Coordinates of N, CA, C and O in Angstrom, one line a residue:
H230 N -10.8 -16.2 -49.3 CA -10.1 -15.4 -48.3 C -11.1 -15.7 -47.0 O -12.2 -15.0 -47.1
N231 N -10.9 -15.7 -46.1 CA -11.4 -16.2 -44.9 C -11.4 -15.1 -43.9 O -10.0 -14.9 -43.3
I232 N -12.1 -14.3 -43.6 CA -11.7 -13.4 -43.0 C -12.6 -13.4 -41.7 O -13.6 -14.0 -41.3
M233 N -11.5 -13.2 -40.8 CA -12.3 -13.1 -39.2 C -13.5 -11.7 -39.0 O -13.2 -10.7 -39.5
L234 N -14.3 -12.6 -38.4 CA -15.3 -11.5 -38.3 C -15.8 -10.7 -36.8 O -16.4 -10.1 -36.7
K235 N -14.2 -11.7 -35.5 CA -14.6 -10.6 -34.6 C -13.2 -10.5 -34.1 O -12.4 -11.6 -34.7
F236 N -13.0 -9.7 -33.2 CA -11.2 -9.4 -32.8 C -11.6 -8.5 -31.4 O -12.2 -7.5 -31.6
L237 N -11.2 -9.4 -29.8 CA -11.5 -8.2 -29.6 C -9.7 -8.7 -28.4 O -9.5 -9.3 -28.2
T238 N -9.0 -7.3 -27.9 CA -8.3 -7.4 -26.8 C -8.2 -5.8 -26.3 O -8.6 -5.6 -26.2
Y239 N -6.9 -6.5 -25.2 CA -6.8 -5.7 -24.0 C -5.5 -4.8 -23.7 O -4.2 -6.4 -24.6
K240 N -5.2 -3.9 -22.7 CA -3.7 -3.7 -23.0 C -4.0 -2.7 -21.3 O -4.7 -2.5 -21.5
I241 N -3.6 -3.8 -20.5 CA -3.6 -2.9 -19.1 C -2.1 -2.2 -19.1 O -0.7 -2.5 -19.1
I242 N -2.3 -0.4 -18.7 CA -1.1 0.7 -18.8 C -1.2 0.4 -16.5 O -2.0 1.7 -16.1
P243 N -0.7 -0.4 -15.9 CA -0.5 -0.3 -14.5 C 0.2 1.4 -14.4 O -0.6 1.9 -13.1
E244 N 0.9 1.8 -14.6 CA 1.6 3.6 -14.1 C 0.5 4.9 -14.8 O 0.7 5.3 -14.0
K245 N -0.5 4.2 -15.7 CA -1.7 5.1 -16.0 C -3.2 4.2 -15.0 O -3.9 4.7 -15.0
K246 N -2.7 3.1 -14.3 CA -4.1 3.0 -13.7 C -5.1 2.9 -14.9 O -6.4 3.2 -14.9
L247 N -4.5 1.7 -16.1 CA -5.9 2.2 -17.4 C -5.9 0.9 -17.4 O -4.8 0.0 -17.9
I248 N -6.7 0.4 -18.2 CA -6.7 -1.1 -19.4 C -7.5 -0.5 -20.8 O -8.7 0.6 -20.3
I249 N -7.0 -0.5 -21.8 CA -7.6 -0.2 -22.9 C -8.4 -1.1 -23.7 O -7.5 -2.6 -23.3
E250 N -9.4 -1.5 -24.1 CA -10.1 -2.6 -24.9 C -10.3 -2.3 -26.3 O -11.0 -0.7 -26.5
Y251 N -9.7 -3.0 -27.4 CA -10.6 -2.9 -28.4 C -11.3 -4.0 -29.0 O -11.3 -5.4 -29.1
F252 N -12.3 -3.6 -29.7 CA -13.3 -4.5 -30.2 C -13.9 -3.8 -31.4 O -14.0 -3.2 -32.3
C253 N -13.6 -4.8 -32.6 CA -13.9 -5.1 -33.8 C -14.6 -6.5 -34.7 O -14.8 -7.5 -33.9
G254 N -15.5 -5.8 -35.5 CA -16.4 -6.9 -36.1 C -17.8 -7.5 -35.9 O -18.5 -6.5 -34.8
Q255 N -18.1 -8.6 -35.3 CA -19.8 -8.6 -35.5 C -19.3 -9.5 -33.5 O -18.9 -10.2 -33.2
I256 N -19.6 -8.6 -32.7 CA -19.5 -9.0 -31.4 C -21.1 -9.0 -30.5 O -21.7 -8.7 -30.3
F257 N -20.9 -10.6 -30.1 CA -21.7 -11.3 -29.2 C -21.5 -11.1 -27.6 O -20.1 -11.2 -27.2
L258 N -22.6 -11.5 -26.9 CA -22.8 -11.4 -25.2 C -20.9 -12.2 -25.0 O -20.6 -11.7 -23.9
N259 N -21.3 -13.1 -25.3 CA -20.2 -14.3 -24.8 C -18.5 -13.7 -25.3 O -17.6 -14.3 -24.6
D260 N -18.6 -13.1 -26.2 CA -17.0 -12.7 -26.5 C -16.7 -11.8 -25.7 O -15.4 -11.8 -25.3
V261 N -17.4 -10.9 -24.6 CA -17.0 -9.8 -24.2 C -16.8 -10.7 -22.5 O -16.0 -10.4 -21.8
T262 N -18.1 -11.5 -22.6 CA -17.3 -12.0 -21.1 C -16.0 -12.8 -21.1 O -15.3 -12.7 -20.0
K263 N -15.9 -13.7 -22.3 CA -14.4 -14.0 -22.1 C -13.8 -13.5 -22.4 O -12.1 -13.4 -21.0
L264 N -13.2 -12.3 -22.6 CA -12.3 -11.2 -22.7 C -12.7 -10.6 -21.2 O -11.2 -10.6 -20.6
K265 N -13.4 -10.2 -20.7 CA -13.3 -10.0 -19.3 C -12.6 -11.3 -18.3 O -12.1 -10.7 -17.1
L266 N -13.1 -12.5 -18.9 CA -12.3 -13.3 -17.7 C -11.0 -13.4 -17.9 O -10.3 -14.0 -16.8
S267 N -10.7 -13.4 -19.0 CA -9.1 -13.1 -19.0 C -8.5 -11.9 -18.8 O -7.4 -12.2 -18.2
E268 N -9.0 -11.2 -18.8 CA -8.1 -10.0 -18.2 C -8.2 -9.5 -16.3 O -7.4 -9.8 -16.4
T269 N -9.3 -10.6 -16.1 CA -9.1 -10.5 -14.3 C -8.1 -12.0 -14.2 O -7.7 -11.8 -13.1
K270 N -7.7 -13.1 -14.8 CA -6.2 -13.3 -14.8 C -5.1 -12.9 -15.0 O -4.6 -13.6 -14.6
D271 N -5.4 -11.9 -15.9 CA -3.7 -11.4 -16.0 C -3.3 -10.5 -15.0 O -3.9 -10.3 -13.8
D272 N -1.9 -10.8 -14.4 CA -1.3 -10.4 -13.1 C -1.2 -8.9 -12.8 O -1.1 -8.4 -11.5
E273 N -1.2 -8.4 -14.0 CA -1.7 -6.8 -14.1 C -2.9 -6.5 -13.9 O -3.1 -5.4 -13.5
F274 N -3.8 -7.1 -14.0 CA -5.0 -6.4 -13.9 C -5.5 -5.8 -12.0 O -5.3 -6.5 -11.6
D275 N -6.0 -4.7 -12.1 CA -7.3 -4.2 -11.3 C -7.9 -3.8 -11.8 O -8.5 -2.5 -11.9
P276 N -9.3 -4.9 -11.0 CA -10.3 -4.2 -10.5 C -10.7 -2.6 -10.7 O -11.8 -2.1 -11.0
N277 N -10.0 -1.6 -10.0 CA -9.8 0.1 -10.0 C -9.2 0.5 -11.1 O -9.4 2.0 -11.1
Y278 N -8.6 -0.4 -12.2 CA -8.4 1.2 -13.2 C -9.6 1.2 -14.0 O -10.6 0.5 -14.1
N279 N -9.3 2.7 -14.8 CA -9.8 2.6 -15.5 C -10.2 2.1 -17.0 O -9.1 2.0 -16.7
F280 N -11.1 2.4 -17.7 CA -11.0 1.5 -18.8 C -11.2 2.7 -19.7 O -12.1 4.3 -20.4
I281 N -10.8 2.3 -20.5 CA -10.9 3.1 -22.3 C -11.2 2.2 -23.6 O -10.2 1.4 -23.8
V282 N -12.6 1.8 -23.8 CA -13.4 1.4 -24.7 C -13.3 1.4 -26.0 O -14.3 2.2 -25.8
D283 N -12.8 1.1 -26.8 CA -12.8 1.7 -28.4 C -13.5 0.3 -29.3 O -13.2 -0.6 -29.0
L284 N -14.9 1.1 -29.2 CA -15.8 0.0 -29.9 C -16.1 0.4 -31.0 O -17.0 -0.2 -31.9
R285 N -15.6 1.6 -32.3 CA -15.7 2.0 -33.2 C -15.9 1.1 -34.2 O -16.8 1.4 -35.3
D286 N -15.0 0.2 -34.1 CA -14.9 -0.8 -35.7 C -16.2 -2.3 -35.1 O -15.7 -2.8 -35.8
A287 N -16.9 -2.1 -34.1 CA -17.3 -3.0 -33.8 C -19.5 -2.7 -33.9 O -19.6 -2.4 -34.2
K288 N -19.8 -4.6 -34.0 CA -21.6 -4.6 -34.6 C -21.8 -5.0 -33.3 O -21.3 -6.0 -33.5
F289 N -22.6 -4.8 -32.4 CA -23.2 -5.8 -31.9 C -23.8 -6.3 -31.8 O -25.2 -5.6 -32.0
Y290 N -24.2 -7.8 -31.1 CA -25.5 -8.3 -31.7 C -26.2 -8.7 -30.3 O -26.1 -9.5 -29.6
Y291 N -26.7 -7.8 -29.6 CA -27.2 -7.7 -28.4 C -28.3 -7.6 -27.9 O -29.4 -6.4 -29.2
N292 N -29.4 -7.6 -27.4 CA -30.6 -7.1 -27.0 C -30.6 -6.7 -25.4 O -29.8 -7.0 -24.9
E293 N -32.0 -6.3 -24.9 CA -32.2 -5.5 -23.3 C -31.5 -7.2 -22.5 O -30.6 -6.6 -21.7
A294 N -32.3 -8.0 -22.9 CA -32.0 -9.6 -22.3 C -30.4 -9.7 -22.1 O -30.1 -10.3 -20.9
K295 N -29.6 -9.6 -23.1 CA -28.5 -10.2 -23.4 C -27.7 -8.9 -22.1 O -26.7 -9.2 -21.8
I296 N -28.4 -7.6 -22.6 CA -27.0 -6.5 -21.5 C -27.6 -6.9 -20.1 O -26.7 -6.5 -19.2
R297 N -28.9 -7.1 -19.7 CA -29.2 -7.5 -18.1 C -28.1 -8.5 -17.9 O -27.7 -8.7 -16.4
A298 N -28.2 -10.1 -18.4 CA -27.5 -10.9 -18.6 C -26.4 -10.5 -18.6 O -25.1 -11.1 -17.1
Y299 N -25.7 -9.8 -19.3 CA -24.3 -9.4 -18.8 C -23.8 -8.4 -17.2 O -23.0 -8.4 -16.9
V300 N -24.7 -7.6 -17.4 CA -24.5 -7.1 -16.3 C -24.9 -8.1 -14.7 O -24.2 -8.0 -13.6
D301 N -25.8 -9.0 -14.7 CA -25.9 -10.3 -13.8 C -24.5 -11.2 -13.6 O -23.7 -11.3 -12.6
F302 N -23.7 -11.1 -14.9 CA -22.8 -11.8 -14.8 C -21.4 -11.4 -14.3 O -20.6 -11.5 -13.0
L303 N -21.4 -9.6 -14.2 CA -20.5 -8.5 -13.8 C -20.9 -8.8 -12.2 O -20.0 -8.9 -11.6
S304 N -21.8 -8.4 -11.7 CA -22.2 -8.5 -10.4 C -21.9 -9.9 -9.6 O -21.4 -9.5 -8.8
E305 N -21.9 -11.0 -10.8 CA -21.6 -12.1 -9.9 C -20.1 -11.9 -9.6 O -19.2 -13.5 -8.9
N306 N -19.6 -11.8 -10.5 CA -17.7 -11.5 -10.7 C -17.0 -10.5 -10.2 O -17.0 -9.2 -10.9
K307 N -17.5 -10.4 -8.5 CA -16.9 -9.0 -7.8 C -15.5 -8.7 -8.1 O -15.7 -7.7 -8.2
K308 N -14.8 -9.5 -8.5 CA -13.3 -9.0 -8.5 C -13.0 -8.2 -10.5 O -12.2 -8.1 -10.3
V309 N -14.2 -8.8 -11.1 CA -14.2 -7.9 -12.2 C -14.1 -6.4 -12.0 O -14.3 -5.5 -12.7
F310 N -15.0 -6.1 -10.8 CA -15.5 -4.7 -11.0 C -15.5 -3.6 -9.7 O -15.9 -4.5 -8.5
G311 N -14.4 -2.9 -9.9 CA -14.3 -2.0 -8.4 C -14.4 -0.4 -8.9 O -15.7 -0.7 -9.9
Q312 N -14.1 0.8 -8.0 CA -14.9 2.0 -8.1 C -14.1 2.3 -9.8 O -12.9 2.5 -9.8
R313 N -14.5 2.8 -10.5 CA -14.1 2.9 -11.7 C -14.6 3.8 -12.8 O -16.2 3.7 -12.8
R314 N -14.4 4.0 -13.5 CA -14.7 5.0 -14.6 C -14.8 4.1 -16.3 O -13.4 4.1 -16.7
I315 N -15.3 3.9 -17.0 CA -15.6 3.8 -18.5 C -16.1 4.8 -19.6 O -16.5 5.3 -19.2
A316 N -14.8 4.7 -20.6 CA -15.0 5.8 -21.4 C -15.2 4.4 -22.7 O -14.5 4.3 -23.1
H317 N -16.3 4.8 -23.4 CA -16.7 4.2 -24.5 C -16.8 4.8 -25.6 O -17.6 6.0 -25.9
I318 N -15.6 4.6 -26.8 CA -15.7 5.6 -28.1 C -16.6 4.8 -28.6 O -16.1 4.1 -29.3
T319 N -17.7 5.4 -29.4 CA -18.2 5.1 -30.4 C -18.4 5.9 -31.4 O -18.2 6.7 -31.3
K320 N -19.2 5.0 -32.8 CA -19.2 6.7 -34.2 C -20.8 5.8 -34.3 O -21.0 6.4 -35.4
T321 N -21.7 5.0 -34.1 CA -22.5 4.3 -34.5 C -23.6 4.0 -33.7 O -23.5 4.1 -32.5
P322 N -24.9 4.8 -34.0 CA -26.0 4.5 -33.4 C -25.9 3.0 -32.2 O -26.2 3.0 -31.4
N323 N -25.8 1.6 -33.4 CA -25.8 0.4 -32.5 C -25.4 0.2 -31.2 O -25.0 -0.1 -30.2
Q324 N -23.4 1.3 -31.4 CA -22.9 1.5 -30.4 C -23.0 2.0 -29.1 O -23.1 1.4 -28.0
V325 N -23.9 3.0 -29.7 CA -24.3 4.0 -29.0 C -25.6 3.5 -27.9 O -25.5 3.5 -26.5
T326 N -26.4 2.9 -28.9 CA -27.7 1.6 -27.5 C -27.0 0.8 -27.0 O -27.9 0.8 -25.8
V327 N -26.3 0.2 -26.9 CA -25.5 -1.0 -26.4 C -25.3 -0.2 -25.1 O -25.4 -0.7 -24.4
C328 N -24.0 0.7 -25.2 CA -23.4 1.6 -24.0 C -24.8 2.6 -23.4 O -24.5 2.2 -21.6
T329 N -25.8 2.8 -23.8 CA -26.4 3.4 -23.1 C -27.3 2.6 -22.3 O -27.8 2.7 -21.2
M330 N -27.6 1.5 -23.1 CA -28.6 0.3 -22.4 C -27.7 -0.2 -21.0 O -28.3 -0.7 -20.2
F331 N -26.7 -0.7 -21.2 CA -25.3 -0.6 -19.7 C -25.6 0.2 -19.2 O -25.5 -0.6 -18.0
D332 N -25.4 1.1 -19.2 CA -25.3 2.0 -18.4 C -27.0 2.3 -17.3 O -26.7 2.5 -16.3
L333 N -27.9 1.9 -18.3 CA -29.4 2.3 -17.5 C -29.2 1.0 -16.6 O -29.9 1.2 -15.4
F334 N -29.1 -0.2 -17.1 CA -29.1 -1.6 -16.3 C -28.1 -1.7 -15.2 O -28.1 -2.4 -14.2
K335 N -26.7 -0.8 -15.5 CA -25.9 -1.7 -14.6 C -26.5 -1.5 -13.0 O -25.3 -1.5 -12.2
D336 N -27.0 -0.8 -12.4 CA -27.9 -1.0 -11.1 C -26.7 -0.5 -10.1 O -26.3 0.7 -10.2
K337 N -26.5 -1.8 -9.4 CA -25.6 -1.7 -8.2 C -24.0 -1.8 -8.4 O -23.2 -1.8 -7.7
L338 N -23.3 -1.7 -9.9 CA -22.5 -1.8 -10.1 C -21.7 -0.5 -9.7 O -22.5 0.8 -9.8
P339 N -20.5 -0.6 -9.6 CA -19.9 1.0 -9.0 C -18.9 1.7 -9.6 O -17.7 2.2 -10.0
I340 N -19.7 1.6 -10.7 CA -18.7 2.2 -11.9 C -19.6 3.3 -12.6 O -21.4 3.5 -12.5
K341 N -18.9 4.3 -13.2 CA -19.6 5.1 -14.3 C -19.1 5.4 -15.6 O -18.3 4.2 -15.9
I342 N -19.9 5.3 -16.5 CA -20.1 5.3 -17.6 C -20.0 6.5 -18.7 O -21.4 7.2 -18.2
K343 N -18.9 7.1 -19.4 CA -19.7 8.1 -20.6 C -19.2 7.3 -22.0 O -18.5 6.8 -22.1
V344 N -20.3 7.9 -22.7 CA -20.0 7.9 -24.4 C -19.9 8.6 -25.0 O -20.1 9.9 -24.7
V345 N -18.6 8.4 -25.5 CA -17.7 9.8 -26.3 C -16.8 9.3 -27.7 O -17.2 8.2 -28.3
S346 N -17.1 10.3 -28.7 CA -16.7 9.7 -29.7 C -15.2 10.2 -30.3 O -14.7 10.0 -31.6
S347 N -14.3 10.7 -29.7 CA -12.8 10.5 -29.5 C -12.0 10.1 -27.9 O -12.8 10.2 -27.6
V348 N -11.1 9.9 -29.0 CA -9.7 9.2 -27.9 C -9.4 10.5 -26.5 O -9.2 10.4 -25.6
R349 N -9.4 11.6 -27.3 CA -9.2 12.9 -26.7 C -10.4 13.1 -25.4 O -10.1 12.9 -24.2
A350 N -11.8 13.2 -25.6 CA -12.8 13.0 -24.6 C -12.6 11.7 -23.8 O -13.1 12.0 -22.4
A351 N -12.1 10.6 -24.2 CA -12.2 9.6 -23.3 C -10.9 9.6 -22.5 O -11.1 9.6 -21.1
I352 N -10.0 10.1 -22.8 CA -8.7 10.3 -21.8 C -8.8 11.2 -20.8 O -8.8 11.1 -19.4
E353 N -9.7 12.1 -21.3 CA -10.5 13.4 -20.2 C -10.9 13.0 -19.0 O -11.0 12.8 -17.6
Y354 N -12.1 12.0 -19.4 CA -12.9 11.5 -18.5 C -12.4 10.4 -17.7 O -13.1 10.3 -16.7
V355 N -11.4 10.0 -17.8 CA -10.6 8.6 -17.2 C -9.5 9.2 -16.6 O -8.9 8.6 -15.8
G356 N -9.9 11.1 -17.0 CA -8.6 11.7 -15.7 C -7.3 11.5 -16.2 O -6.5 12.2 -15.2
L357 N -6.9 11.3 -17.0 CA -5.3 11.5 -17.7 C -5.4 12.8 -18.7 O -6.0 13.5 -18.3
T358 N -4.3 13.0 -18.6 CA -4.0 14.4 -19.7 C -4.0 14.3 -20.8 O -3.2 12.8 -21.5
D359 N -3.6 15.1 -22.1 CA -3.5 15.7 -23.1 C -2.3 14.3 -23.8 O -2.3 14.0 -24.9
R360 N -1.2 14.9 -23.1 CA 0.0 13.4 -23.3 C -0.3 12.2 -23.5 O 0.5 11.4 -23.8
D361 N -1.2 12.2 -22.8 CA -1.4 10.2 -23.2 C -2.3 10.0 -24.3 O -3.1 8.6 -24.7
I362 N -2.7 11.1 -24.9 CA -3.5 10.8 -26.3 C -3.0 9.9 -27.1 O -3.2 9.1 -27.4
Y363 N -1.7 10.2 -26.7 CA -0.5 9.3 -27.7 C -0.8 8.2 -27.6 O -0.5 7.3 -28.4
L364 N -0.2 7.5 -26.5 CA -0.1 6.5 -25.7 C -1.2 5.7 -26.1 O -1.3 4.4 -26.5
V365 N -2.6 6.1 -25.8 CA -3.8 5.7 -25.9 C -4.1 5.3 -27.8 O -4.1 4.4 -28.2
E366 N -3.4 6.1 -28.5 CA -4.1 6.1 -30.2 C -3.2 5.2 -30.1 O -3.2 4.7 -31.7
S367 N -1.6 5.3 -30.2 CA -0.5 4.4 -30.9 C -0.6 3.1 -30.7 O -0.6 2.1 -31.6
W368 N -1.3 2.8 -29.5 CA -1.8 1.4 -29.6 C -2.9 0.9 -29.7 O -2.9 -0.7 -30.3
I369 N -3.9 1.3 -30.0 CA -5.2 1.4 -31.0 C -4.8 1.1 -32.3 O -5.3 0.0 -32.9
N370 N -3.7 2.0 -33.2 CA -3.3 2.0 -34.0 C -2.5 0.9 -34.7 O -2.5 -0.1 -35.6
R371 N -1.6 0.3 -33.7 CA -0.7 -0.9 -33.6 C -1.7 -2.4 -33.9 O -1.6 -2.6 -34.6
I372 N -2.9 -2.1 -32.9 CA -3.9 -3.3 -33.0 C -4.6 -3.6 -34.5 O -4.5 -4.2 -34.6
K373 N -4.7 -2.4 -34.5 CA -5.7 -1.8 -35.8 C -4.7 -2.7 -37.1 O -5.0 -3.8 -38.0
V374 N -3.6 -2.4 -37.3 CA -2.4 -2.7 -38.2 C -2.6 -4.5 -38.1 O -2.6 -5.3 -39.0
H375 N -2.4 -5.0 -36.6 CA -1.9 -6.2 -36.6 C -3.4 -7.0 -37.1 O -3.1 -8.1 -37.9
Y376 N -4.5 -6.7 -36.6 CA -5.9 -7.5 -36.6 C -5.9 -7.3 -38.6 O -6.1 -8.4 -38.9
S377 N -5.9 -6.0 -39.0 CA -5.9 -6.4 -40.8 C -4.6 -7.1 -41.2 O -5.1 -7.8 -42.2
E378 N -3.5 -7.3 -40.6 CA -2.2 -8.4 -41.3 C -3.2 -9.9 -41.0 O -2.7 -10.4 -41.9
K379 N -3.4 -9.9 -40.1 CA -4.3 -11.0 -39.8 C -5.7 -11.7 -40.9 O -5.4 -12.6 -41.3
I380 N -6.0 -10.7 -41.4 CA -7.4 -10.8 -41.9 C -6.8 -11.3 -43.6 O -7.5 -12.1 -43.9
L381 N -5.4 -10.6 -43.9 CA -5.0 -10.4 -45.4 C -4.4 -11.6 -45.3 O -4.4 -12.0 -46.6
N382 N -3.7 -12.5 -44.3 CA -2.4 -13.8 -44.6 C -3.8 -14.8 -44.5 O -4.5 -14.7 -43.7

């Protein structure tokens, strides 16, 4: 059984000015920087779109130095970051710690970050309405099914 240890993906929804990210498995710094670089190459990418990032299935292998390095990477890639809000959906202390350190170190990046525990709270934070919950949840669920099929095949 060849189990994929990680999976990161994103979806841009221009009409909602939203980017959803889903992380699963063992996540290292270079995985996230690769994802960010591929997002910025996407024709629909806009640095001012808000983010909902589902981290509930991820385990981060980060330390303080790695998070500082990630903030430096973002600072050097101006087109990656505009004025925006990021809601991180978490469920483990590991995920909360990484998000909290990122928030502490983000310094001059023009972003606001909140750690939440549900899609509804994430939706509220990025200024969408309850009607958008299904849109976000259905995409996340489709991605999870797609990912689990990849593992099983």
